[in-house]
PDB file of C-alpha atoms in Angstrom:
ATOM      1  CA  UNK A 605      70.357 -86.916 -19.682  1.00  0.00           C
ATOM      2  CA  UNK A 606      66.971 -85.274 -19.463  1.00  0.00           C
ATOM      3  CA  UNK A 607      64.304 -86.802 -22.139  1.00  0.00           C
ATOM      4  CA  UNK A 608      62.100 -84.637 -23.334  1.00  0.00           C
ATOM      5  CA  UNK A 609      58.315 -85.095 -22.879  1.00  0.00           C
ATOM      6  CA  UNK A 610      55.829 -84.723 -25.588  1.00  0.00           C
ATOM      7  CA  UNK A 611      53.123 -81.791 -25.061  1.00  0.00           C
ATOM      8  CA  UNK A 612      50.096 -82.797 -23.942  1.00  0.00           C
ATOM      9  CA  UNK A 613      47.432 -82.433 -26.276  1.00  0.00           C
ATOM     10  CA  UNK A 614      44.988 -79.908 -25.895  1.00  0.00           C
ATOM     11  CA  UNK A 615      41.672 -80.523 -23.850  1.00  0.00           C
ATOM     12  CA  UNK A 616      39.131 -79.852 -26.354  1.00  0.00           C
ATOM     13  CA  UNK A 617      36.215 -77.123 -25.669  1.00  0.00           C
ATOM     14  CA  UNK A 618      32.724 -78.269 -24.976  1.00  0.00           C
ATOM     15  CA  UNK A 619      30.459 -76.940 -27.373  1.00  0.00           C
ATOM     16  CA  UNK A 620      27.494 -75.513 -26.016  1.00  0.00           C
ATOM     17  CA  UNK A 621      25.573 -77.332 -28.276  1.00  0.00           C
ATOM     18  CA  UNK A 622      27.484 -80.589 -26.193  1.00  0.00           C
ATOM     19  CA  UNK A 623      26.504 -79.221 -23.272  1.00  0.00           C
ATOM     20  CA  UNK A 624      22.852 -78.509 -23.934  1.00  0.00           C
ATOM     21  CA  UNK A 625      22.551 -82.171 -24.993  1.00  0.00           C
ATOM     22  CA  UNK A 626      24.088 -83.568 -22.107  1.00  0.00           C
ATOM     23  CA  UNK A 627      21.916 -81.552 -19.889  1.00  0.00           C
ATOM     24  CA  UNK A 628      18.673 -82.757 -21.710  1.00  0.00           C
ATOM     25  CA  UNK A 629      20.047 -86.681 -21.399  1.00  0.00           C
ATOM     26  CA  UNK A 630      20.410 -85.742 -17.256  1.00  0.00           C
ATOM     27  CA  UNK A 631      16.973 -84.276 -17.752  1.00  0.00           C
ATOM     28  CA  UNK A 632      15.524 -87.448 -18.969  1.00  0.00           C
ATOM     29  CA  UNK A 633      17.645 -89.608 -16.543  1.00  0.00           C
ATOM     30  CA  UNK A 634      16.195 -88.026 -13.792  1.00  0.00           C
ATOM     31  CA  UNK A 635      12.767 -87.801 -14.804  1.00  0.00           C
ATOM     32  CA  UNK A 636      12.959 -91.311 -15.574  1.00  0.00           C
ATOM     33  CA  UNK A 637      14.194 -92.077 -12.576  1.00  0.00           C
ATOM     34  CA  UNK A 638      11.552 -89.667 -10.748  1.00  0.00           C
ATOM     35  CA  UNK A 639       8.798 -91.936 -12.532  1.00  0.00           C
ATOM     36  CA  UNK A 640       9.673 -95.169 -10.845  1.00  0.00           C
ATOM     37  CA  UNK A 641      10.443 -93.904  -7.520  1.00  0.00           C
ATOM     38  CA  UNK A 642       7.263 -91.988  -7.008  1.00  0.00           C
ATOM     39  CA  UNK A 643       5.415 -94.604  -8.559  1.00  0.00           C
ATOM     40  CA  UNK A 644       6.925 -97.317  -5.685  1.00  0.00           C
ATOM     41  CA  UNK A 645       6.661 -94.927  -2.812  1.00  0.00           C
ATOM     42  CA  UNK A 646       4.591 -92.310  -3.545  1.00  0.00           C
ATOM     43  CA  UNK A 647       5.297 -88.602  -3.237  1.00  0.00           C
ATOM     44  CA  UNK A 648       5.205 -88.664   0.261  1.00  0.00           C
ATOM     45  CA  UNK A 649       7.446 -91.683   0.070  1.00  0.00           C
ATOM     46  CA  UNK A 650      10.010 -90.142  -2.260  1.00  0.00           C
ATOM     47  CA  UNK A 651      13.363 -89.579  -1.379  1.00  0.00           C
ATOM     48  CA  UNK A 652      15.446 -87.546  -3.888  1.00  0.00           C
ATOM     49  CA  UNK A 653      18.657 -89.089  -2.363  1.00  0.00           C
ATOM     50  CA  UNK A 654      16.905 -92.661  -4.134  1.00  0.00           C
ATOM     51  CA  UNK A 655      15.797 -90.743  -7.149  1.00  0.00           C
ATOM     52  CA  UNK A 656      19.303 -89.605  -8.238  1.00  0.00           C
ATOM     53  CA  UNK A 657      20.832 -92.961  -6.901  1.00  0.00           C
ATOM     54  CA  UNK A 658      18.260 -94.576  -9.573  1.00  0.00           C
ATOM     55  CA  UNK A 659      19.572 -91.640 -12.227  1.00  0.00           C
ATOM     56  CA  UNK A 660      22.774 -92.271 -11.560  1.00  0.00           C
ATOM     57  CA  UNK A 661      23.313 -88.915 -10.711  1.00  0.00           C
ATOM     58  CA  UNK A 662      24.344 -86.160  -8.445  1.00  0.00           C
ATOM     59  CA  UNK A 663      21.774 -85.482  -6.140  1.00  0.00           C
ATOM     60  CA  UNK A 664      22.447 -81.771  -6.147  1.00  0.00           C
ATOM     61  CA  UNK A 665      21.255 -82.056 -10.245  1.00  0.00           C
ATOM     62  CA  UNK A 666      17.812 -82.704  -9.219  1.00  0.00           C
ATOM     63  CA  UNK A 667      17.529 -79.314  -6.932  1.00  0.00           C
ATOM     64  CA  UNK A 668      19.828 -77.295 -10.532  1.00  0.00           C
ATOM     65  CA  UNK A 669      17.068 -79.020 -12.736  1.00  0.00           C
ATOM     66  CA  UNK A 670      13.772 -78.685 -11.163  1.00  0.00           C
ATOM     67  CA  UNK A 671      13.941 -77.205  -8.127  1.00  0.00           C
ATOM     68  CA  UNK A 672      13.411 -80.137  -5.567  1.00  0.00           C
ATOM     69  CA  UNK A 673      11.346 -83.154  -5.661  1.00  0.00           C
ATOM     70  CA  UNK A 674       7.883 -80.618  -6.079  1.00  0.00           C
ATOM     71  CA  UNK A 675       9.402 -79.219  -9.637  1.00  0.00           C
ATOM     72  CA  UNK A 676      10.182 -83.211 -10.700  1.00  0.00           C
ATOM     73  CA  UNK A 677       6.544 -84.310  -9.919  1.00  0.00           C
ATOM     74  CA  UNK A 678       5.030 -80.748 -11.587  1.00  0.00           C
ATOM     75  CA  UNK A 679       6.938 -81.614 -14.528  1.00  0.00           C
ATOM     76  CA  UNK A 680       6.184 -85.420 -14.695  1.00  0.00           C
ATOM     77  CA  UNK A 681       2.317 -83.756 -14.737  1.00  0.00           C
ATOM     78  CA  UNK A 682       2.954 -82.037 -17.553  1.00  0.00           C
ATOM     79  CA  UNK A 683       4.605 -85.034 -19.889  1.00  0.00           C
ATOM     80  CA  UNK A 684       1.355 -86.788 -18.993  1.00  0.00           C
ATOM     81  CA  UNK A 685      -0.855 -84.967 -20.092  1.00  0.00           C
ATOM     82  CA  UNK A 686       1.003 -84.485 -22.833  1.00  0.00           C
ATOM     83  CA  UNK A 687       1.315 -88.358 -23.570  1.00  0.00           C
ATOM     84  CA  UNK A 688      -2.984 -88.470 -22.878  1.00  0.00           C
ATOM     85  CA  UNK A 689      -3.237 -85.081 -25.638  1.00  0.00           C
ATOM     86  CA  UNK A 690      -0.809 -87.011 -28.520  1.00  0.00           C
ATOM     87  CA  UNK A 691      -2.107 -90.295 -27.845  1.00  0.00           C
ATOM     88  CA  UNK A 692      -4.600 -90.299 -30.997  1.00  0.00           C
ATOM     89  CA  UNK A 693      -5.485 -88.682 -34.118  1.00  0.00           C
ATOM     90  CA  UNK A 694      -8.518 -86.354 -33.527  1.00  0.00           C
ATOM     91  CA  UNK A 695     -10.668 -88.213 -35.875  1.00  0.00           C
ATOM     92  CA  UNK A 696      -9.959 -91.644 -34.409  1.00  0.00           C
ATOM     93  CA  UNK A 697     -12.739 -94.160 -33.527  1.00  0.00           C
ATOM     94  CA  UNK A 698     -13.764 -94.594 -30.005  1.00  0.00           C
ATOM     95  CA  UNK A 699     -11.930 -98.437 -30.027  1.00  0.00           C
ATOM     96  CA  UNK A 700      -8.991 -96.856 -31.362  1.00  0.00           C
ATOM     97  CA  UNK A 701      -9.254 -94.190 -28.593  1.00  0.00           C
ATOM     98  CA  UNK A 702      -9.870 -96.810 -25.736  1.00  0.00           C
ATOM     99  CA  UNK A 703      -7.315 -98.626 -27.087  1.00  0.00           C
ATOM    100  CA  UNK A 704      -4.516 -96.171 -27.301  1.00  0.00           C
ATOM    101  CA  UNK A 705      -5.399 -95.071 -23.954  1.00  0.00           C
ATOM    102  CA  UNK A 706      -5.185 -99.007 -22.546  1.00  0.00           C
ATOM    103  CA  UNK A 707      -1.380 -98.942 -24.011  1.00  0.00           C
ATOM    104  CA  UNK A 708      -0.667 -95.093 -22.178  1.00  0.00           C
ATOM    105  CA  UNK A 709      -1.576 -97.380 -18.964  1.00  0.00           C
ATOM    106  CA  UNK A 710      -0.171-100.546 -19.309  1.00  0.00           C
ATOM    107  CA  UNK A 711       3.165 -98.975 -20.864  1.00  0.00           C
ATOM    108  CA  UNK A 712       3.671 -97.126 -18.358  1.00  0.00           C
ATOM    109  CA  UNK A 713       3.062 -98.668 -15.125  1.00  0.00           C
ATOM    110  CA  UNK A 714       5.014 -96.581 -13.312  1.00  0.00           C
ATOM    111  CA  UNK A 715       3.450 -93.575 -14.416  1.00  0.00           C
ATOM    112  CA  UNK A 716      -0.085 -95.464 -13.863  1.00  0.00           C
ATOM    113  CA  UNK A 717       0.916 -95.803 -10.337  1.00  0.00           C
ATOM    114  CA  UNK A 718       1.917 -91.700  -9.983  1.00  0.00           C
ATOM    115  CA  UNK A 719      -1.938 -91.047 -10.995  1.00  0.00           C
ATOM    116  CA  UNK A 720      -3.272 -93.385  -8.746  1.00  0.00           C
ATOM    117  CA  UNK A 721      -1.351 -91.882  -5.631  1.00  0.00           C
ATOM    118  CA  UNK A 722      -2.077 -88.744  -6.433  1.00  0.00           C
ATOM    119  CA  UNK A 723      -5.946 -89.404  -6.398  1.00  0.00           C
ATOM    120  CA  UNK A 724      -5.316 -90.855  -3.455  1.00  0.00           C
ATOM    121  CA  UNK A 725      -4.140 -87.386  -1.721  1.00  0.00           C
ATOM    122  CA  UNK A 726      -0.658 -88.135  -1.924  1.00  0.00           C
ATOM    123  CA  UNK A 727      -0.680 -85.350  -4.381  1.00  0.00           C
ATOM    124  CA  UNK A 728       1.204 -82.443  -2.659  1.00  0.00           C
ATOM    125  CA  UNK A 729       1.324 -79.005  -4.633  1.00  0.00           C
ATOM    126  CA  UNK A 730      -2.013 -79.162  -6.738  1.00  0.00           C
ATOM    127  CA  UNK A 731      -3.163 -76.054  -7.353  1.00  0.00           C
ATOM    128  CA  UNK A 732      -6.593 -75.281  -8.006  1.00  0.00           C
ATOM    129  CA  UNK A 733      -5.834 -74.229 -11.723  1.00  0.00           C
ATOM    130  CA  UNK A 734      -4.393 -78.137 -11.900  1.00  0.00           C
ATOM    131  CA  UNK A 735      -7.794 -79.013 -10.715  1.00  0.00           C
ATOM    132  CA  UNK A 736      -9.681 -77.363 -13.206  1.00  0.00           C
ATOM    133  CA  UNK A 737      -7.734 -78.311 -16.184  1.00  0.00           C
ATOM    134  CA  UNK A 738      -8.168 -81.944 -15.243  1.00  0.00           C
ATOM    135  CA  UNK A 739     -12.114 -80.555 -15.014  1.00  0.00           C
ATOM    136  CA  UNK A 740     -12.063 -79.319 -18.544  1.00  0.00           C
ATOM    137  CA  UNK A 741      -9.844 -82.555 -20.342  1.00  0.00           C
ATOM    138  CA  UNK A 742     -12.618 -84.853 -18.615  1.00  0.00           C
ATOM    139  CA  UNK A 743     -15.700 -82.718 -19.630  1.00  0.00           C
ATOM    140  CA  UNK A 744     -14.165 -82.782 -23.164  1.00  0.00           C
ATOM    141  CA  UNK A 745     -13.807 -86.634 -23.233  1.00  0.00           C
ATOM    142  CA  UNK A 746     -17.660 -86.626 -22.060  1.00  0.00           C
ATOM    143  CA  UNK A 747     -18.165 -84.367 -25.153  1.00  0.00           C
ATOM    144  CA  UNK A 748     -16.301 -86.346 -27.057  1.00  0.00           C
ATOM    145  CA  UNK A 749     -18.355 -89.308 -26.488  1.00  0.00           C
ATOM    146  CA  UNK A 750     -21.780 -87.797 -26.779  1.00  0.00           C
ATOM    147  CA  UNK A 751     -20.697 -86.533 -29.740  1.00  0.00           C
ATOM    148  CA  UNK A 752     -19.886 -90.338 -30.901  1.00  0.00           C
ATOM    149  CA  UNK A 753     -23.509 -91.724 -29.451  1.00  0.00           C
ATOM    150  CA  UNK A 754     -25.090 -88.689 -32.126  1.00  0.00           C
ATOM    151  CA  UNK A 755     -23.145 -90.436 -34.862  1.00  0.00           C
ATOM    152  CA  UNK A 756     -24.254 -93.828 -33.687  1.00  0.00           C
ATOM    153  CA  UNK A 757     -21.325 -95.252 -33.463  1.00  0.00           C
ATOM    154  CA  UNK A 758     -21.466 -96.252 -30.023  1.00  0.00           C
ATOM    155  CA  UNK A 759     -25.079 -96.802 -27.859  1.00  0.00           C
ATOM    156  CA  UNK A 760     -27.200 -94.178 -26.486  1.00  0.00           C
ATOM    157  CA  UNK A 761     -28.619 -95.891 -24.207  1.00  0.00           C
ATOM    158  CA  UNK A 762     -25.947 -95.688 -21.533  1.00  0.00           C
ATOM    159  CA  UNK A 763     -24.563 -92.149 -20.166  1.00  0.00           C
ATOM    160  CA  UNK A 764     -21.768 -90.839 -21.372  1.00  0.00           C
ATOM    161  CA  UNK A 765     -20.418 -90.225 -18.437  1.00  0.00           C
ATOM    162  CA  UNK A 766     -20.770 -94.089 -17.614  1.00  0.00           C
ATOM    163  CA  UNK A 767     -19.282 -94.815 -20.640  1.00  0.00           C
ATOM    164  CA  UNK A 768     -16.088 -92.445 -19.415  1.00  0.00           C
ATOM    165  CA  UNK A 769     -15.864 -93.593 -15.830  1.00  0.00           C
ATOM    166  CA  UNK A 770     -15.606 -97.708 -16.820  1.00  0.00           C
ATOM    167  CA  UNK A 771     -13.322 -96.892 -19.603  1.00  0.00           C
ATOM    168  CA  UNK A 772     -11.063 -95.283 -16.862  1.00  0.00           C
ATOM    169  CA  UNK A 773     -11.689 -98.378 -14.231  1.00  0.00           C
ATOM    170  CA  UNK A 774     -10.937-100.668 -16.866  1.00  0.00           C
ATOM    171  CA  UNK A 775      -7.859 -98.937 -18.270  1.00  0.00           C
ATOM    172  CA  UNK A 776      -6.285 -98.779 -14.691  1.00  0.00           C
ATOM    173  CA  UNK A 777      -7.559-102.035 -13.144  1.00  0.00           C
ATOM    174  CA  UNK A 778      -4.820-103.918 -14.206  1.00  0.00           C
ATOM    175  CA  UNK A 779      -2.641-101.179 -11.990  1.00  0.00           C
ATOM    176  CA  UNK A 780      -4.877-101.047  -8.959  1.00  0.00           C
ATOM    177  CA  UNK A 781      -5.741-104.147  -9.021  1.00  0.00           C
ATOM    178  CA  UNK A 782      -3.746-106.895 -10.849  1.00  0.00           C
ATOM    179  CA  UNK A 783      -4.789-109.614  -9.045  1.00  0.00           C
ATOM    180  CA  UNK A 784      -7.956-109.485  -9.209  1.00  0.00           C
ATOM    181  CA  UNK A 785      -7.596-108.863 -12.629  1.00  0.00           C
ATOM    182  CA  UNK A 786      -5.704-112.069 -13.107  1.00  0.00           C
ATOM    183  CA  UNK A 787      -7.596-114.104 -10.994  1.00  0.00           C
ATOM    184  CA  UNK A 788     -10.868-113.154 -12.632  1.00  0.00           C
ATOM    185  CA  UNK A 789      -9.853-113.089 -16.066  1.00  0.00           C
ATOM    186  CA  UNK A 790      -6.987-115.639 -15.887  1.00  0.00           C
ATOM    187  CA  UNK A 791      -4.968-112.994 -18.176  1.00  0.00           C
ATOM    188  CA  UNK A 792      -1.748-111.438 -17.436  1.00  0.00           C
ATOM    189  CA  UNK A 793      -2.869-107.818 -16.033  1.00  0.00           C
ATOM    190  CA  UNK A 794      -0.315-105.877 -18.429  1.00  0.00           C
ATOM    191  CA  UNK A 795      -0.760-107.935 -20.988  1.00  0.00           C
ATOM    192  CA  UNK A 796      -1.833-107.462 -24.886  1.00  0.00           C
ATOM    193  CA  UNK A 797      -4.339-109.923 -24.436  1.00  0.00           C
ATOM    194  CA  UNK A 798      -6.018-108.522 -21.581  1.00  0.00           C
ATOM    195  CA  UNK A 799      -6.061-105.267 -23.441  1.00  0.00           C
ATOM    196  CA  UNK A 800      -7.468-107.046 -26.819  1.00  0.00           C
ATOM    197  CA  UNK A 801     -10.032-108.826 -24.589  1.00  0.00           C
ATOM    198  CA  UNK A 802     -11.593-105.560 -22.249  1.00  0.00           C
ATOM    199  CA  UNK A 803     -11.318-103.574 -25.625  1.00  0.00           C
ATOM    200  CA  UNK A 804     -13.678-106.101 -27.260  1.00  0.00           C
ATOM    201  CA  UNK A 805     -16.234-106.249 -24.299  1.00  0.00           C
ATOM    202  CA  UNK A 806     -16.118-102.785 -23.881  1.00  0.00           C
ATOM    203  CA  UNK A 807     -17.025-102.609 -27.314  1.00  0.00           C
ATOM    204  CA  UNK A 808     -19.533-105.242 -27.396  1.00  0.00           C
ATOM    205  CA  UNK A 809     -21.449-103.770 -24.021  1.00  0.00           C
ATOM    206  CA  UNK A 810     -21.876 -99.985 -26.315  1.00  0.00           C
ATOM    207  CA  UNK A 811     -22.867-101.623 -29.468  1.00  0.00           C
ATOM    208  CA  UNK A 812     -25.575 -99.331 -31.133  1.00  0.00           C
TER     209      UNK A 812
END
């Protein structure tokens, strides 16, 4: 004789509100993902195939997402920046400034790395308007510091300009080029102690 089979249960609906979260976690994923490959290879470099094998992910996600590997690296340019804007309180001190921006860096090396291809040329898709925002953020940091000599807080008697340029090559040193920074300093590149120690001498060399 026959038995009789219990009913299934019922597949339950995905909420869109589900959905909309699970898309945003495949967002991140991928952009995550996006970071480390570019930041290994390069744009040029790049494969999407490796970026969604990093993501573990569909490669077709990437193209439904952002459009291609151009969208991923147009919107990895937008969430830094956005991590340089948020990275202090507008009224903060110049060290806490320099250092905040030393931790944006050494955090994230991989994102380091994506800035320094890209001035490199491996920077395919920058528009001119890119250009001239990047213009205007570092002609505001210039301000910025000028604006911190008048107060005396740090020395007039280097430019401000200076003063922006070596906090840049000493913020990304440690990414271009670790081993010299090691082998001169005898600190670990990434470090919190090489950070501690160029934030000091910075400070030291613009004493008023």
């Amino acid at each position: 004789m026959a038995t009789e089979q219990s009913p299934r249960p019922a597949r339950r609906a995905v909420e869109p509100a589900e959905r909309g979260r699970a898309a945003d976690r495949t967002r991140e994923k991928i952009l995550r993902a996006a970071v480390e490959e570019f930041g290994a290879k390069g744009y040029s470099g790049a494969r999407t195939a490796g970026i969604a094998a990093r993501a573990g992910v569909n490669q077709q996600l990437i193209s439904y997402h952002f459009g291609g590997k151009q969208g991923l690296l147009d919107a990895l340019r937008r969430d830094w920046a956005a991590a340089q804007e948020t990275r202090t309180a507008p009224d903060a001190s110049f060290a806490e400034s320099f250092g905040a921006y030393l931790d944006v860096v050494g955090d994230r090396p991989d994102w380091s790395r994506l800035v320094l291809w890209q001035a490199l040329g491996d920077d395919p898709g920058g528009s001119e308007e890119q250009a001239e925002a990047l213009r205007t953020r570092l002609a505001g940091a210039v301000e910025r510091v000028e604006g911190r000599q008048r107060d005396g807080e740090i020395t007039e008697a280097v430019d401000p300009e200076f003063v922006m340029l070596l906090s840049y090559v000493l913020a990304f040193a440690p990414i271009a080029l670790p081993q010299h920074v090691a082998g001169i300093t005898g600190r670990e590149p990434l470090g919190a102690d090489y950070r501690a120690w160029v934030r000091d001498q910075l400070l030291a060399l613009l004493a008023p």
